[in-house]
């Protein structure tokens, strides 16, 4: 419980501050762009659909690569840490989805006031699932590289397949090559696929990290 509380109080707060700063920057950029041309896209949509997922991936990597060894060195078991990290990933994804939606609400008010047009964005549920999967995949790949070294490269195609599933229902996240109208193939079933992708990434993290060697830097 102490590990979970530490992860949520530090990393969720840090992520919220980063998101707030990025939102302010996106608003400033939008006003600058409006001086030279009409505004037709949502800057916050670019952030949430393209940039935020990589931030969540990095958080997942950081949790396993940096914090797991520290927790074990302080007497915690891998199992205790992985239980806490699993719960933390859900809380972080939820918090970031709420922040994303609040950003869209505030940005929508600004756009309406300035008579700007914004492109379509996804639902809070879709962002929650995307953030959840990307964070879990970050943990999985970090565990694979830490345990197998260069052999961890084989986790990348698996991780790529899992994260692609989570972006299908996010407007602006990019389309899959050679396949058109992918969201219409399964409809809301893609949300279920994202849940499955999260569970697979989480199971992979547990399977790999339970025997992962712990290496602490010494000075």
PDB file of C-alpha atoms in Angstrom, residues 3-4 68 71 76-86:
ATOM      1  CA  UNK A   3       4.373   1.761  -2.690  1.00  0.00           C
ATOM      2  CA  UNK A   4       1.024   2.476  -4.356  1.00  0.00           C
ATOM      3  CA  UNK A  68      11.372  -1.283  -9.116  1.00  0.00           C
ATOM      4  CA  UNK A  71      11.789  -0.728  -4.025  1.00  0.00           C
ATOM      5  CA  UNK A  76       9.963  -4.807  -0.945  1.00  0.00           C
ATOM      6  CA  UNK A  77       9.285  -7.852  -3.078  1.00  0.00           C
ATOM      7  CA  UNK A  78       8.781  -7.747  -6.813  1.00  0.00           C
ATOM      8  CA  UNK A  79       5.236  -8.973  -6.289  1.00  0.00           C
ATOM      9  CA  UNK A  80       4.423  -6.139  -3.883  1.00  0.00           C
ATOM     10  CA  UNK A  81       5.779  -3.597  -6.308  1.00  0.00           C
ATOM     11  CA  UNK A  82       4.001  -5.053  -9.345  1.00  0.00           C
ATOM     12  CA  UNK A  83       0.677  -5.086  -7.503  1.00  0.00           C
ATOM     13  CA  UNK A  84       1.171  -1.412  -6.650  1.00  0.00           C
ATOM     14  CA  UNK A  85       2.353  -0.543 -10.168  1.00  0.00           C
ATOM     15  CA  UNK A  86      -0.657  -2.277 -11.725  1.00  0.00           C
TER      16      UNK A  86
END
